[in-house]
Each structure stands twice: as structure tokens, then as C-alpha cells.
Amino acid sequence: MKKVFLILGCILSAMMLSQKMTFVYDLKFKPNPNKPELTTETYYLDVFEKESAFRCERERVSDSMIQRTGLGLGRSPVFNSQIYVVKNLETANIQKVIFMSFFNDKYFINIDENLNWKILSDKKKIEDFECRKATVEYGGRSWIAWFTQSIPIPEGPYIFNGLPGIIVKISDDQENYSFNLIKIKKLEKDSLFFSKKGTTISWEDFQKIQSDYYADPFAELKARNIKIQSGDEKGNLIPTDLNKMTKQLKKQIRENNNPIELNHKIDYE
């Protein structure tokens, strides 16, 4: 990561003035809280003047494709793996973004939980940044953050913001989720290229969506009379066993049931 920050001194001033910046984070998380295995993904925090979007690389590419062609990439059938947030930095409005896997129906959940940061006296250097420690409670988890005032932008990964500097590292105290800043660069385009069209729902609505999806992942396809077809390595159509696919999806959901908002976890049977 040292190489990444060597260019910081040359471009930081210009970026600070433009407020068009991309912060790239490495996320390590446990899909299954009862297993030690970690999954690693790259996430992008794009800041454009008074707005920001935090999403994985695949979602970012998909949003760009939708803007250009109207068609994007498929979404994960496991809702807990969708770690996508948009913020209005002027109004402090934060929304979690949820997609349905088959039709890309989009939902927004307003994040109303206050982040009552406690800034501590602890300091340490992370790569080239002098950082200070802060703690906060969110989503039923206790979080420890390290932020730097060298970049006085009160932003960070996912829903986390409001500190007097960019968050360089933040993880919950059980190390189920750990975000680490690995790169800073100019925003590639003068647009966040994400659609603001969607339906605003509550956490209770979202829990019902998840429960209904778990009960029958293919219910919407059946309701729209859309047939699922698959093929072999030669391109020949083969029969689709929805019962088998349903069991596989249910198992996948149960085994990846470690949501970042632990206080909204659903106990699947």
C-alpha cells in the first residue's frame, strides 16, 4: 500500500478543491460467523461534490453499464452480500441500496441510526497517515475506526461518516467486517453514474422481502410466467429442476447469514 500513497502529495490539493475523489477499500468479512474463512472484495467510495456512493467493483461496473445501455449485471441472490450505500453529504441523508437478483428491482432503506462517535486519545501511523482512534455503535456491532485529519473529508466506507477526516480503517470488535483504505485517486468521471430511481422501504419491509424470497426464490419468475432454462457445455437445453435450485439457494442464504446490520438478522430455518 506504500506505493499507492506516494502520489498523494502531488494530487491531494487538487482533489480536495474539486471534491471529486475515489477512495478504494479492501473489505474482509466472514460470510458465516461460525467459520473462520474470510472473503475479500474491493469496494469504491466515489465522492462527487455533495454526493457519494459506496459499492463493490461489480456494482460499480453494472451501474456504469446501466447508464450507457440500460442493462446491467446480475445481482447476488444473497442480500447480506449487498453492501451498497449512497449519501447526500449536504443533507446527511444515508440510504442502503438493495437489489432483487432477477429483475434488478431497486429499494432504498433510510439509515436513521445516529453515529455517536467517541474520539479517543490513541494515535498511530497507518502507512503515510497519522491517524486517531474513534469508536461507535452501529447495527448491533461495536466498531473501532482510525481516521486521518490529513484528508479533512468527513467520509468513510459504507454508512460510516461524520469524523473530522477520512476513515482509513474500520472494523467491528469481532473482526467480522474490516474495511481498509488501499488507494486514493481522482474520480474517473464527472458523474457517480448511479440511478436514483427506486422504492423506499423500511427495515420491516426488507425483512419481509428476505423472508418471502427465502420461502420461494423463484416466486416472481413464476408469477410473471418466465421459464428458467439452462444448457450443457454443448449449448443444448436441459430440464431445470426448480426444487433442487431452491434447496441450493436456501442453503446458500443460511450459510451466508452474517449481515453487517446484526440487529436486523433473520434466523432462517
Coordinates of C-alpha atoms in Angstrom, one line a residue:
M1 CA 0.0 0.0 0.0
K2 CA 3.0 2.3 0.4
K3 CA 3.3 2.7 -3.4
V4 CA -0.3 3.7 -3.6
F5 CA 0.2 6.7 -1.3
L6 CA 3.4 8.0 -2.9
I7 CA 1.4 10.1 -5.3
L8 CA -0.8 11.5 -2.6
G9 CA 1.2 14.7 -2.0
C10 CA 1.1 15.5 -5.7
I11 CA -2.7 15.2 -6.3
L12 CA -4.3 15.8 -2.9
S13 CA -4.6 19.5 -3.1
A14 CA -6.3 19.4 -6.5
M15 CA -8.6 16.7 -5.4
M16 CA -9.6 18.5 -2.2
L17 CA -10.5 21.6 -4.2
S18 CA -12.6 19.6 -6.7
Q19 CA -14.2 17.2 -4.2
K20 CA -14.2 14.6 -7.0
M21 CA -12.3 11.7 -5.4
T22 CA -12.4 7.9 -5.3
F23 CA -11.3 6.0 -2.1
V24 CA -10.7 2.3 -2.7
Y25 CA -11.2 0.0 0.2
D26 CA -10.3 -3.6 0.8
L27 CA -13.2 -5.4 2.7
K28 CA -12.6 -8.6 4.5
F29 CA -15.6 -10.2 6.1
K30 CA -17.0 -13.5 7.3
P31 CA -20.0 -14.7 5.3
N32 CA -20.5 -17.3 8.0
P33 CA -19.9 -16.1 11.6
N34 CA -19.4 -19.7 12.8
K35 CA -16.5 -20.3 10.3
P36 CA -13.0 -18.7 10.2
E37 CA -13.0 -18.3 6.4
L38 CA -12.8 -14.7 5.2
T39 CA -14.0 -13.3 1.9
T40 CA -12.1 -10.3 0.4
E41 CA -13.6 -7.8 -2.0
T42 CA -12.7 -4.4 -3.4
Y43 CA -15.1 -1.5 -2.8
Y44 CA -15.2 2.0 -4.1
L45 CA -16.2 5.2 -2.3
D46 CA -16.8 7.7 -5.0
V47 CA -17.2 11.3 -3.7
F48 CA -18.6 13.9 -6.1
E49 CA -19.2 17.3 -4.5
K50 CA -22.3 16.8 -2.4
E51 CA -22.9 13.1 -3.0
S52 CA -21.1 9.8 -2.5
A53 CA -21.7 6.1 -3.4
F54 CA -20.1 3.1 -1.8
R55 CA -20.3 -0.2 -3.7
C56 CA -18.3 -3.2 -4.8
E57 CA -16.4 -3.2 -8.1
R58 CA -19.1 -5.3 -9.8
E59 CA -21.9 -3.0 -8.7
R60 CA -19.9 0.0 -9.9
V61 CA -19.4 -1.6 -13.3
S62 CA -23.1 -2.6 -13.5
D63 CA -24.2 1.0 -12.7
S64 CA -22.0 2.3 -15.5
M65 CA -23.4 -0.2 -18.0
I66 CA -27.0 0.7 -17.0
Q67 CA -26.2 4.4 -17.6
R68 CA -24.8 3.7 -21.0
T69 CA -27.0 0.8 -22.2
G70 CA -29.9 0.4 -19.8
L71 CA -28.7 -3.1 -19.0
G72 CA -26.5 -4.1 -16.1
L73 CA -25.0 -7.2 -14.5
G74 CA -26.9 -9.8 -12.4
R75 CA -27.2 -9.3 -8.7
S76 CA -26.2 -11.5 -5.8
P77 CA -29.0 -13.8 -4.6
V78 CA -27.7 -13.3 -1.0
F79 CA -28.9 -10.0 0.3
N80 CA -26.3 -9.9 3.0
S81 CA -23.6 -9.6 0.4
Q82 CA -25.1 -6.4 -1.0
I83 CA -23.1 -3.7 0.8
Y84 CA -24.1 -0.6 -1.2
V85 CA -24.8 2.8 0.3
V86 CA -25.4 6.3 -1.2
K87 CA -25.1 9.5 0.8
N88 CA -26.2 13.1 0.3
L89 CA -23.4 14.9 2.0
E90 CA -25.3 18.2 2.2
T91 CA -28.4 16.8 3.9
A92 CA -26.7 14.0 5.7
N93 CA -29.2 11.6 4.2
I94 CA -27.9 8.0 4.0
Q95 CA -29.6 5.2 2.2
K96 CA -28.8 1.5 1.9
V97 CA -29.4 0.1 -1.6
I98 CA -30.9 -3.3 -2.2
F99 CA -31.5 -5.1 -5.5
M100 CA -33.6 -8.1 -6.3
S101 CA -31.5 -10.7 -8.0
F102 CA -33.6 -11.5 -11.1
F103 CA -35.2 -8.2 -12.2
N104 CA -32.9 -5.6 -10.6
D105 CA -35.8 -4.0 -8.7
K106 CA -34.2 -1.4 -6.5
Y107 CA -35.1 -0.5 -2.9
F108 CA -33.7 2.2 -0.6
I109 CA -33.6 2.0 3.2
N110 CA -33.1 5.2 5.1
I111 CA -30.3 4.9 7.7
D112 CA -31.7 6.8 10.7
E113 CA -29.4 5.3 13.3
N114 CA -27.2 8.1 14.7
L115 CA -23.5 7.6 14.7
N116 CA -22.4 8.8 18.2
W117 CA -18.7 8.8 17.7
K118 CA -16.3 8.8 20.6
I119 CA -12.9 10.1 19.6
L120 CA -10.1 8.7 21.8
S121 CA -6.6 9.9 22.5
D122 CA -5.0 6.9 20.8
K123 CA -2.9 7.6 17.8
K124 CA -0.9 5.5 15.3
K125 CA 0.6 5.8 11.9
I126 CA -1.1 3.7 9.1
E127 CA 1.2 3.8 6.1
D128 CA 1.8 7.6 5.4
F129 CA -1.2 8.8 7.5
E130 CA -1.2 9.9 11.1
C131 CA -4.4 8.5 12.5
R132 CA -6.6 8.9 15.5
K133 CA -8.9 6.3 17.0
A134 CA -12.7 6.5 17.4
T135 CA -15.4 4.1 18.4
V136 CA -19.1 3.9 17.6
E137 CA -22.0 1.5 17.9
Y138 CA -24.0 0.7 14.7
G139 CA -26.2 -2.2 13.6
G140 CA -25.8 -4.2 16.8
R141 CA -22.0 -4.1 16.5
S142 CA -19.2 -2.2 18.2
W143 CA -16.8 -0.6 15.7
I144 CA -13.3 0.7 16.0
A145 CA -12.1 3.3 13.5
W146 CA -8.9 5.0 12.6
F147 CA -9.2 8.3 10.7
T148 CA -6.8 10.9 9.4
Q149 CA -7.2 14.6 9.5
S150 CA -4.7 14.9 6.7
I151 CA -7.7 14.5 4.4
P152 CA -10.4 16.6 6.2
I153 CA -13.3 15.0 4.5
P154 CA -15.8 13.5 7.0
E155 CA -16.4 10.4 4.9
G156 CA -15.7 6.7 5.1
P157 CA -16.8 3.2 3.9
Y158 CA -20.4 2.1 4.0
I159 CA -22.6 4.2 6.2
F160 CA -19.7 5.5 8.3
N161 CA -19.1 9.2 8.2
G162 CA -19.0 12.3 10.4
L163 CA -15.5 12.2 11.7
P164 CA -13.1 15.1 11.1
G165 CA -11.2 13.2 8.4
I166 CA -11.4 10.3 6.1
I167 CA -11.6 6.8 7.7
V168 CA -8.5 4.8 6.9
K169 CA -9.6 1.6 8.7
I170 CA -12.7 0.5 10.5
S171 CA -13.7 -2.9 11.8
D172 CA -16.1 -4.4 14.3
D173 CA -14.7 -5.7 17.5
Q174 CA -15.2 -9.3 16.5
E175 CA -13.4 -8.8 13.1
N176 CA -16.4 -10.0 11.1
Y177 CA -16.1 -6.9 8.9
S178 CA -12.9 -4.9 8.3
F179 CA -12.6 -2.0 5.8
N180 CA -9.1 -0.8 4.9
L181 CA -8.2 2.1 2.6
I182 CA -5.8 0.9 -0.1
K183 CA -5.9 3.6 -2.8
I184 CA -6.9 7.2 -3.4
K185 CA -7.3 8.7 -6.9
K186 CA -9.2 11.3 -8.8
L187 CA -12.8 10.4 -9.7
E188 CA -12.7 9.0 -13.2
K189 CA -15.8 10.8 -14.5
D190 CA -17.8 13.8 -13.5
S191 CA -20.7 11.5 -12.5
L192 CA -21.4 8.9 -9.9
F193 CA -23.5 7.1 -12.6
F194 CA -26.0 5.5 -10.2
S195 CA -29.7 5.6 -10.7
K196 CA -31.8 7.4 -8.0
K197 CA -35.0 5.6 -9.2
G198 CA -36.3 3.0 -6.7
T199 CA -38.7 2.4 -3.9
T200 CA -38.1 3.5 -0.3
I201 CA -38.9 0.8 2.2
S202 CA -38.5 0.2 6.0
W203 CA -36.3 -2.4 7.7
E204 CA -39.6 -4.3 8.4
D205 CA -40.4 -4.3 4.7
F206 CA -36.9 -5.5 3.9
Q207 CA -37.2 -8.4 6.4
K208 CA -40.5 -9.5 4.7
I209 CA -38.8 -9.3 1.3
Q210 CA -36.0 -11.5 2.6
S211 CA -38.4 -14.0 4.2
D212 CA -40.6 -14.2 1.1
Y213 CA -37.5 -14.7 -1.1
Y214 CA -36.2 -17.4 1.2
A215 CA -39.6 -19.2 1.1
D216 CA -39.6 -19.3 -2.7
P217 CA -36.7 -17.6 -4.5
F218 CA -38.4 -18.1 -7.9
A219 CA -41.9 -16.9 -6.9
E220 CA -41.6 -13.7 -9.0
L221 CA -40.4 -15.6 -12.1
K222 CA -43.4 -18.0 -11.7
A223 CA -45.8 -15.1 -11.3
R224 CA -44.6 -13.5 -14.5
N225 CA -44.7 -16.8 -16.2
I226 CA -41.0 -16.7 -17.1
K227 CA -39.4 -20.0 -17.7
I228 CA -35.9 -20.7 -16.5
Q229 CA -33.7 -22.5 -19.0
S230 CA -30.1 -23.8 -18.7
G231 CA -27.7 -25.5 -21.1
D232 CA -24.9 -28.0 -21.1
E233 CA -21.4 -27.4 -22.3
K234 CA -22.6 -28.0 -25.9
G235 CA -25.4 -25.5 -25.7
N236 CA -28.2 -28.0 -25.5
L237 CA -31.1 -27.1 -23.4
I238 CA -31.6 -29.3 -20.3
P239 CA -34.5 -29.6 -17.9
T240 CA -34.4 -27.1 -15.0
D241 CA -35.1 -28.6 -11.5
L242 CA -36.5 -25.7 -9.6
N243 CA -36.9 -27.7 -6.4
K244 CA -33.2 -28.5 -6.5
M245 CA -32.2 -24.9 -7.3
T246 CA -34.5 -23.7 -4.4
K247 CA -32.8 -26.0 -1.9
Q248 CA -29.4 -24.8 -3.1
L249 CA -30.3 -21.2 -2.8
K250 CA -31.8 -21.7 0.7
K251 CA -28.6 -23.4 1.8
Q252 CA -26.5 -20.6 0.4
I253 CA -28.6 -18.0 2.2
R254 CA -28.4 -19.9 5.5
E255 CA -24.7 -20.4 5.3
N256 CA -24.1 -16.7 4.5
N257 CA -26.2 -15.2 7.2
N258 CA -23.9 -12.7 8.8
P259 CA -25.4 -9.3 7.9
I260 CA -23.5 -6.2 8.7
E261 CA -26.6 -4.9 10.5
L262 CA -26.6 -7.7 13.0
N263 CA -29.7 -6.2 14.8
H264 CA -31.7 -6.9 11.6
K265 CA -30.6 -10.5 11.2
I266 CA -33.2 -13.1 10.2
D267 CA -32.9 -16.6 11.7
Y268 CA -33.7 -18.9 8.8
E269 CA -34.8 -22.4 9.4

